[in-house]
Amino acid sequence: DVVMTQSPLYLTVTLGQPASISCGSSESLVFSDGETYLNWFHQRPGQSPRRLIYKVSHRDSGVPDRFSGSGSGTDFTLKISRVEAEDVGVYYCMQHTHWPPGFGPGTKVNIK
Amino acid sequence: QVQLVESGGGIVQPGRSLRLSCAASGFSFRTYGMHWVRQAPGKGLEWVTLIWNDGTNKYYTDSVKGRFTISRDNSKNTLYLQMNSLRVEDTAVYYCARDSFDTWGQGTPVTVSS
């Protein structure tokens, strides 16, 4: 199975400052169709996950443009340009290029 | 709007069974594959199983193979997860999600304990 890693696992950020989370995969996530099926999710305490980004860099409807995704192959990044209070929670990357789908361990984001 | 609502969770003893349901609305359920994903207390997300839109193919994570069965009734817009021979380690919140993981339900908690 493809192993997903994330760093850091814990992140404390100051309101209004940028934040960055890295995600790695043990194999390239480029599918035979040329697409890269790497998603980012945000889960607030007590809530279900919400997809923020799909196929590396495509923002979901309603996701603020302060969130951006980038990367290729085995290395990916989620960036928040200016952290807001509502951004607290856990962020997960997930691949569904290879079988079975797999999630990273999560990055817990707190506000300083 | 697009919505998924899980139900059927509860407290059950090891070795017993439970059936979860996921009611879909606001989209053409029969055209989407569907997943179950679980989250043990204080832990991360774990993919459990997938069923194709027409129910012809089903896939499972190794730890539930032979014990869990995913199914769907497209006439009722409902997804199911039959969980047999439950183990303590199956304790989790179970979420249903649409095939590209763009939509999730609120989750239903399952506790397996003696």
PDB file of C-alpha atoms in Angstrom:
ATOM      1  CA  ASP A   1       0.000   0.000   0.000  1.00  0.00           C
ATOM      2  CA  VAL A   2       1.092   3.587  -0.607  1.00  0.00           C
ATOM      3  CA  VAL A   3       2.233   5.220   2.630  1.00  0.00           C
ATOM      4  CA  MET A   4       1.276   8.858   3.173  1.00  0.00           C
ATOM      5  CA  THR A   5       3.296  11.088   5.490  1.00  0.00           C
ATOM      6  CA  GLN A   6       2.722  14.619   6.716  1.00  0.00           C
ATOM      7  CA  SER A   7       4.862  17.218   8.427  1.00  0.00           C
ATOM      8  CA  PRO A   8       4.654  18.774  10.808  1.00  0.00           C
ATOM      9  CA  LEU A   9       2.177  16.752  12.840  1.00  0.00           C
ATOM     10  CA  TYR A  10       1.488  19.758  15.070  1.00  0.00           C
ATOM     11  CA  LEU A  11       1.509  23.384  13.983  1.00  0.00           C
ATOM     12  CA  THR A  12       0.887  26.492  16.042  1.00  0.00           C
ATOM     13  CA  VAL A  13       0.362  29.616  14.005  1.00  0.00           C
ATOM     14  CA  THR A  14      -0.327  33.276  14.665  1.00  0.00           C
ATOM     15  CA  LEU A  15      -3.526  34.788  13.336  1.00  0.00           C
ATOM     16  CA  GLY A  16      -2.905  36.487  10.019  1.00  0.00           C
ATOM     17  CA  GLN A  17       0.349  34.667   9.409  1.00  0.00           C
ATOM     18  CA  PRO A  18       0.966  32.019   6.732  1.00  0.00           C
ATOM     19  CA  ALA A  19       1.061  28.284   7.356  1.00  0.00           C
ATOM     20  CA  SER A  20       2.323  25.370   5.322  1.00  0.00           C
ATOM     21  CA  ILE A  21       1.798  21.615   5.603  1.00  0.00           C
ATOM     22  CA  SER A  22       3.785  19.041   3.647  1.00  0.00           C
ATOM     23  CA  CYS A  23       2.521  15.688   2.451  1.00  0.00           C
ATOM     24  CA  GLY A  24       4.571  12.882   0.978  1.00  0.00           C
ATOM     25  CA  SER A  25       3.741   9.596  -0.655  1.00  0.00           C
ATOM     26  CA  SER A  26       5.833   6.434  -0.947  1.00  0.00           C
ATOM     27  CA  GLU A  27       5.046   6.217  -4.669  1.00  0.00           C
ATOM     28  CA  SER A  28       4.275   8.708  -7.396  1.00  0.00           C
ATOM     29  CA  LEU A  29       0.611   9.697  -7.353  1.00  0.00           C
ATOM     30  CA  VAL A  30       0.407  10.276 -11.094  1.00  0.00           C
ATOM     31  CA  PHE A  31      -2.314   8.011 -12.488  1.00  0.00           C
ATOM     32  CA  SER A  32      -2.273   6.418 -15.917  1.00  0.00           C
ATOM     33  CA  ASP A  33      -4.683   9.109 -17.145  1.00  0.00           C
ATOM     34  CA  GLY A  34      -2.124  11.779 -16.278  1.00  0.00           C
ATOM     35  CA  GLU A  35      -4.063  13.083 -13.299  1.00  0.00           C
ATOM     36  CA  THR A  36      -2.758  13.165  -9.735  1.00  0.00           C
ATOM     37  CA  TYR A  37      -5.428  12.182  -7.236  1.00  0.00           C
ATOM     38  CA  LEU A  38      -4.247  13.968  -4.120  1.00  0.00           C
ATOM     39  CA  ASN A  39      -6.828  15.615  -1.870  1.00  0.00           C
ATOM     40  CA  TRP A  40      -6.605  17.821   1.205  1.00  0.00           C
ATOM     41  CA  PHE A  41      -9.239  17.763   3.938  1.00  0.00           C
ATOM     42  CA  HIS A  42      -9.930  19.898   6.991  1.00  0.00           C
ATOM     43  CA  GLN A  43     -11.642  18.456  10.053  1.00  0.00           C
ATOM     44  CA  ARG A  44     -12.764  20.740  12.836  1.00  0.00           C
ATOM     45  CA  PRO A  45     -13.272  19.225  16.301  1.00  0.00           C
ATOM     46  CA  GLY A  46     -16.483  17.225  16.423  1.00  0.00           C
ATOM     47  CA  GLN A  47     -17.166  17.630  12.712  1.00  0.00           C
ATOM     48  CA  SER A  48     -16.813  15.445   9.662  1.00  0.00           C
ATOM     49  CA  PRO A  49     -13.951  16.068   7.216  1.00  0.00           C
ATOM     50  CA  ARG A  50     -14.421  18.666   4.505  1.00  0.00           C
ATOM     51  CA  ARG A  51     -12.552  18.451   1.229  1.00  0.00           C
ATOM     52  CA  LEU A  52     -10.608  21.636   0.507  1.00  0.00           C
ATOM     53  CA  ILE A  53      -8.445  20.690  -2.448  1.00  0.00           C
ATOM     54  CA  TYR A  54      -8.686  17.947  -5.080  1.00  0.00           C
ATOM     55  CA  LYS A  55      -6.223  16.830  -7.728  1.00  0.00           C
ATOM     56  CA  VAL A  56      -3.371  18.646  -5.964  1.00  0.00           C
ATOM     57  CA  SER A  57      -4.395  22.224  -6.574  1.00  0.00           C
ATOM     58  CA  HIS A  58      -8.108  22.551  -7.361  1.00  0.00           C
ATOM     59  CA  ARG A  59     -10.033  24.360  -4.648  1.00  0.00           C
ATOM     60  CA  ASP A  60     -13.494  23.082  -3.821  1.00  0.00           C
ATOM     61  CA  SER A  61     -16.492  25.367  -4.125  1.00  0.00           C
ATOM     62  CA  GLY A  62     -16.765  27.716  -1.165  1.00  0.00           C
ATOM     63  CA  VAL A  63     -13.181  27.205  -0.009  1.00  0.00           C
ATOM     64  CA  PRO A  64     -11.506  30.548   0.666  1.00  0.00           C
ATOM     65  CA  ASP A  65      -8.743  31.475  -1.726  1.00  0.00           C
ATOM     66  CA  ARG A  66      -6.286  31.761   1.163  1.00  0.00           C
ATOM     67  CA  PHE A  67      -5.988  27.962   0.787  1.00  0.00           C
ATOM     68  CA  SER A  68      -3.791  26.655  -2.014  1.00  0.00           C
ATOM     69  CA  GLY A  69      -2.343  23.304  -2.970  1.00  0.00           C
ATOM     70  CA  SER A  70       0.735  22.493  -4.961  1.00  0.00           C
ATOM     71  CA  GLY A  71       3.172  19.718  -5.698  1.00  0.00           C
ATOM     72  CA  SER A  72       3.750  16.789  -7.984  1.00  0.00           C
ATOM     73  CA  GLY A  73       4.828  13.175  -7.995  1.00  0.00           C
ATOM     74  CA  THR A  74       5.445  12.330  -4.342  1.00  0.00           C
ATOM     75  CA  ASP A  75       5.648  15.733  -2.667  1.00  0.00           C
ATOM     76  CA  PHE A  76       2.743  18.046  -1.993  1.00  0.00           C
ATOM     77  CA  THR A  77       2.018  21.168   0.025  1.00  0.00           C
ATOM     78  CA  LEU A  78      -1.040  22.868   1.456  1.00  0.00           C
ATOM     79  CA  LYS A  79      -0.579  26.563   2.162  1.00  0.00           C
ATOM     80  CA  ILE A  80      -2.764  28.975   4.084  1.00  0.00           C
ATOM     81  CA  SER A  81      -1.789  32.514   3.140  1.00  0.00           C
ATOM     82  CA  ARG A  82      -3.235  34.172   6.258  1.00  0.00           C
ATOM     83  CA  VAL A  83      -4.504  31.942   9.039  1.00  0.00           C
ATOM     84  CA  GLU A  84      -7.896  32.744  10.528  1.00  0.00           C
ATOM     85  CA  ALA A  85      -9.434  31.467  13.748  1.00  0.00           C
ATOM     86  CA  GLU A  86     -11.780  29.102  11.861  1.00  0.00           C
ATOM     87  CA  ASP A  87      -8.773  27.274  10.366  1.00  0.00           C
ATOM     88  CA  VAL A  88      -8.057  25.346  13.573  1.00  0.00           C
ATOM     89  CA  GLY A  89      -8.418  21.599  13.399  1.00  0.00           C
ATOM     90  CA  VAL A  90      -6.707  18.707  11.673  1.00  0.00           C
ATOM     91  CA  TYR A  91      -5.632  18.677   8.044  1.00  0.00           C
ATOM     92  CA  TYR A  92      -5.289  15.410   6.151  1.00  0.00           C
ATOM     93  CA  CYS A  93      -3.848  14.656   2.759  1.00  0.00           C
ATOM     94  CA  MET A  94      -5.247  11.638   0.951  1.00  0.00           C
ATOM     95  CA  GLN A  95      -4.407   9.762  -2.219  1.00  0.00           C
ATOM     96  CA  HIS A  96      -6.758   7.754  -4.378  1.00  0.00           C
ATOM     97  CA  THR A  97      -4.447   7.191  -7.307  1.00  0.00           C
ATOM     98  CA  HIS A  98      -3.399   3.803  -6.003  1.00  0.00           C
ATOM     99  CA  TRP A  99      -5.451   1.075  -4.384  1.00  0.00           C
ATOM    100  CA  PRO A 100      -6.443   1.226  -1.547  1.00  0.00           C
ATOM    101  CA  PRO A 101      -7.077   4.920  -0.910  1.00  0.00           C
ATOM    102  CA  GLY A 102      -4.987   6.194   1.961  1.00  0.00           C
ATOM    103  CA  PHE A 103      -4.824   9.150   4.316  1.00  0.00           C
ATOM    104  CA  GLY A 104      -1.892  10.882   5.886  1.00  0.00           C
ATOM    105  CA  PRO A 105      -1.653  10.898   9.706  1.00  0.00           C
ATOM    106  CA  GLY A 106      -3.008  14.426   9.959  1.00  0.00           C
ATOM    107  CA  THR A 107      -1.565  17.783  10.995  1.00  0.00           C
ATOM    108  CA  LYS A 108      -3.167  19.443  14.000  1.00  0.00           C
ATOM    109  CA  VAL A 109      -3.284  23.214  13.637  1.00  0.00           C
ATOM    110  CA  ASN A 110      -3.705  25.498  16.639  1.00  0.00           C
ATOM    111  CA  ILE A 111      -3.796  29.263  16.862  1.00  0.00           C
ATOM    112  CA  LYS A 112      -1.286  31.068  19.029  1.00  0.00           C
TER     113      LYS A 112
ATOM    114  CA  GLN B   1     -28.525  20.377  -1.367  1.00  0.00           C
ATOM    115  CA  VAL B   2     -26.241  17.359  -1.517  1.00  0.00           C
ATOM    116  CA  GLN B   3     -26.539  15.489   1.758  1.00  0.00           C
ATOM    117  CA  LEU B   4     -25.519  12.194   3.328  1.00  0.00           C
ATOM    118  CA  VAL B   5     -27.013  11.099   6.641  1.00  0.00           C
ATOM    119  CA  GLU B   6     -25.689   8.051   8.471  1.00  0.00           C
ATOM    120  CA  SER B   7     -27.590   6.055  11.061  1.00  0.00           C
ATOM    121  CA  GLY B   8     -27.505   2.719  12.827  1.00  0.00           C
ATOM    122  CA  GLY B   9     -24.512   3.142  15.083  1.00  0.00           C
ATOM    123  CA  GLY B  10     -24.531   2.091  18.701  1.00  0.00           C
ATOM    124  CA  ILE B  11     -22.914   0.027  21.425  1.00  0.00           C
ATOM    125  CA  VAL B  12     -22.472  -3.662  20.724  1.00  0.00           C
ATOM    126  CA  GLN B  13     -20.606  -6.549  22.287  1.00  0.00           C
ATOM    127  CA  PRO B  14     -17.630  -8.169  20.551  1.00  0.00           C
ATOM    128  CA  GLY B  15     -18.704 -10.815  18.079  1.00  0.00           C
ATOM    129  CA  ARG B  16     -22.097  -9.252  17.464  1.00  0.00           C
ATOM    130  CA  SER B  17     -23.416  -7.511  14.352  1.00  0.00           C
ATOM    131  CA  LEU B  18     -24.583  -4.054  13.367  1.00  0.00           C
ATOM    132  CA  ARG B  19     -25.913  -2.545  10.142  1.00  0.00           C
ATOM    133  CA  LEU B  20     -25.216   1.056   9.249  1.00  0.00           C
ATOM    134  CA  SER B  21     -27.219   3.071   6.737  1.00  0.00           C
ATOM    135  CA  CYS B  22     -26.406   6.191   4.762  1.00  0.00           C
ATOM    136  CA  ALA B  23     -29.316   8.080   3.224  1.00  0.00           C
ATOM    137  CA  ALA B  24     -28.406  10.214   0.227  1.00  0.00           C
ATOM    138  CA  SER B  25     -30.278  13.208  -1.119  1.00  0.00           C
ATOM    139  CA  GLY B  26     -29.775  16.146  -3.463  1.00  0.00           C
ATOM    140  CA  PHE B  27     -27.901  14.242  -6.158  1.00  0.00           C
ATOM    141  CA  SER B  28     -28.270  11.285  -8.479  1.00  0.00           C
ATOM    142  CA  PHE B  29     -27.202   8.569  -6.052  1.00  0.00           C
ATOM    143  CA  ARG B  30     -27.235   5.804  -8.640  1.00  0.00           C
ATOM    144  CA  THR B  31     -24.454   7.477 -10.647  1.00  0.00           C
ATOM    145  CA  TYR B  32     -21.904   7.642  -7.824  1.00  0.00           C
ATOM    146  CA  GLY B  33     -19.660   5.111  -6.196  1.00  0.00           C
ATOM    147  CA  MET B  34     -19.751   5.341  -2.409  1.00  0.00           C
ATOM    148  CA  HIS B  35     -17.254   4.776   0.395  1.00  0.00           C
ATOM    149  CA  TRP B  36     -17.283   4.095   4.099  1.00  0.00           C
ATOM    150  CA  VAL B  37     -14.444   5.705   6.048  1.00  0.00           C
ATOM    151  CA  ARG B  38     -13.933   5.328   9.787  1.00  0.00           C
ATOM    152  CA  GLN B  39     -12.154   7.228  12.524  1.00  0.00           C
ATOM    153  CA  ALA B  40     -11.229   5.564  15.805  1.00  0.00           C
ATOM    154  CA  PRO B  41     -11.397   7.802  18.907  1.00  0.00           C
ATOM    155  CA  GLY B  42      -8.613  10.365  18.787  1.00  0.00           C
ATOM    156  CA  LYS B  43      -7.146   8.827  15.646  1.00  0.00           C
ATOM    157  CA  GLY B  44      -6.933   9.588  11.942  1.00  0.00           C
ATOM    158  CA  LEU B  45      -9.092   8.609   9.008  1.00  0.00           C
ATOM    159  CA  GLU B  46      -9.134   5.057   7.654  1.00  0.00           C
ATOM    160  CA  TRP B  47     -10.744   4.046   4.391  1.00  0.00           C
ATOM    161  CA  VAL B  48     -12.913   0.949   4.869  1.00  0.00           C
ATOM    162  CA  THR B  49     -14.800   0.006   1.726  1.00  0.00           C
ATOM    163  CA  LEU B  50     -16.060   1.147  -1.681  1.00  0.00           C
ATOM    164  CA  ILE B  51     -18.992   0.095  -3.834  1.00  0.00           C
ATOM    165  CA  TRP B  52     -19.422   1.049  -7.455  1.00  0.00           C
ATOM    166  CA  ASN B  53     -22.459   3.025  -8.525  1.00  0.00           C
ATOM    167  CA  ASP B  54     -24.240  -0.051  -9.847  1.00  0.00           C
ATOM    168  CA  GLY B  55     -23.103  -2.309  -7.000  1.00  0.00           C
ATOM    169  CA  THR B  56     -21.202  -4.651  -9.291  1.00  0.00           C
ATOM    170  CA  ASN B  57     -17.843  -4.200  -7.613  1.00  0.00           C
ATOM    171  CA  LYS B  58     -16.918  -3.897  -3.960  1.00  0.00           C
ATOM    172  CA  TYR B  59     -13.557  -3.403  -2.284  1.00  0.00           C
ATOM    173  CA  TYR B  60     -12.498  -3.680   1.347  1.00  0.00           C
ATOM    174  CA  THR B  61      -9.566  -2.869   3.534  1.00  0.00           C
ATOM    175  CA  ASP B  62      -7.860  -6.060   4.690  1.00  0.00           C
ATOM    176  CA  SER B  63      -8.896  -5.770   8.336  1.00  0.00           C
ATOM    177  CA  VAL B  64     -12.616  -6.024   7.524  1.00  0.00           C
ATOM    178  CA  LYS B  65     -12.575  -8.517   4.648  1.00  0.00           C
ATOM    179  CA  GLY B  66     -14.914 -11.406   5.335  1.00  0.00           C
ATOM    180  CA  ARG B  67     -16.622  -9.554   8.194  1.00  0.00           C
ATOM    181  CA  PHE B  68     -18.076  -6.387   6.632  1.00  0.00           C
ATOM    182  CA  THR B  69     -20.312  -6.174   3.577  1.00  0.00           C
ATOM    183  CA  ILE B  70     -21.109  -2.995   1.696  1.00  0.00           C
ATOM    184  CA  SER B  71     -24.314  -2.798  -0.315  1.00  0.00           C
ATOM    185  CA  ARG B  72     -26.694  -0.243  -1.735  1.00  0.00           C
ATOM    186  CA  ASP B  73     -30.309   0.166  -2.799  1.00  0.00           C
ATOM    187  CA  ASN B  74     -30.417   2.716  -5.590  1.00  0.00           C
ATOM    188  CA  SER B  75     -34.234   2.731  -5.511  1.00  0.00           C
ATOM    189  CA  LYS B  76     -34.034   3.993  -1.916  1.00  0.00           C
ATOM    190  CA  ASN B  77     -30.936   6.182  -2.354  1.00  0.00           C
ATOM    191  CA  THR B  78     -29.368   4.339   0.538  1.00  0.00           C
ATOM    192  CA  LEU B  79     -25.952   2.840   1.236  1.00  0.00           C
ATOM    193  CA  TYR B  80     -25.422   0.116   3.815  1.00  0.00           C
ATOM    194  CA  LEU B  81     -22.614  -1.424   5.809  1.00  0.00           C
ATOM    195  CA  GLN B  82     -23.296  -4.795   7.389  1.00  0.00           C
ATOM    196  CA  MET B  83     -20.728  -5.382  10.105  1.00  0.00           C
ATOM    197  CA  ASN B  84     -20.441  -8.892  11.508  1.00  0.00           C
ATOM    198  CA  SER B  85     -18.059 -10.448  14.032  1.00  0.00           C
ATOM    199  CA  LEU B  86     -17.321  -7.015  15.424  1.00  0.00           C
ATOM    200  CA  ARG B  87     -14.090  -6.466  17.313  1.00  0.00           C
ATOM    201  CA  VAL B  88     -13.073  -3.894  19.898  1.00  0.00           C
ATOM    202  CA  GLU B  89     -10.765  -2.359  17.291  1.00  0.00           C
ATOM    203  CA  ASP B  90     -13.756  -1.616  15.037  1.00  0.00           C
ATOM    204  CA  THR B  91     -14.804   1.076  17.505  1.00  0.00           C
ATOM    205  CA  ALA B  92     -14.956   4.302  15.491  1.00  0.00           C
ATOM    206  CA  VAL B  93     -17.127   6.941  13.943  1.00  0.00           C
ATOM    207  CA  TYR B  94     -18.200   5.656  10.556  1.00  0.00           C
ATOM    208  CA  TYR B  95     -18.646   8.122   7.717  1.00  0.00           C
ATOM    209  CA  CYS B  96     -20.117   7.551   4.290  1.00  0.00           C
ATOM    210  CA  ALA B  97     -18.616   9.605   1.484  1.00  0.00           C
ATOM    211  CA  ARG B  98     -19.225  10.134  -2.207  1.00  0.00           C
ATOM    212  CA  ASP B  99     -16.777   8.559  -4.630  1.00  0.00           C
ATOM    213  CA  SER B 100     -14.408  11.501  -5.006  1.00  0.00           C
ATOM    214  CA  PHE B 101     -14.656  12.234  -1.260  1.00  0.00           C
ATOM    215  CA  ASP B 102     -16.234  15.621  -1.993  1.00  0.00           C
ATOM    216  CA  THR B 103     -19.221  14.984   0.264  1.00  0.00           C
ATOM    217  CA  TRP B 104     -19.301  13.311   3.695  1.00  0.00           C
ATOM    218  CA  GLY B 105     -22.020  12.527   6.165  1.00  0.00           C
ATOM    219  CA  GLN B 106     -21.942  13.594   9.801  1.00  0.00           C
ATOM    220  CA  GLY B 107     -20.889  10.133  10.908  1.00  0.00           C
ATOM    221  CA  THR B 108     -22.425   7.500  13.171  1.00  0.00           C
ATOM    222  CA  PRO B 109     -20.518   6.174  16.201  1.00  0.00           C
ATOM    223  CA  VAL B 110     -19.944   2.476  16.734  1.00  0.00           C
ATOM    224  CA  THR B 111     -18.624   1.198  20.057  1.00  0.00           C
ATOM    225  CA  VAL B 112     -17.656  -2.433  20.441  1.00  0.00           C
ATOM    226  CA  SER B 113     -17.257  -3.289  24.087  1.00  0.00           C
ATOM    227  CA  SER B 114     -18.105  -6.034  26.519  1.00  0.00           C
TER     228      SER B 114
END
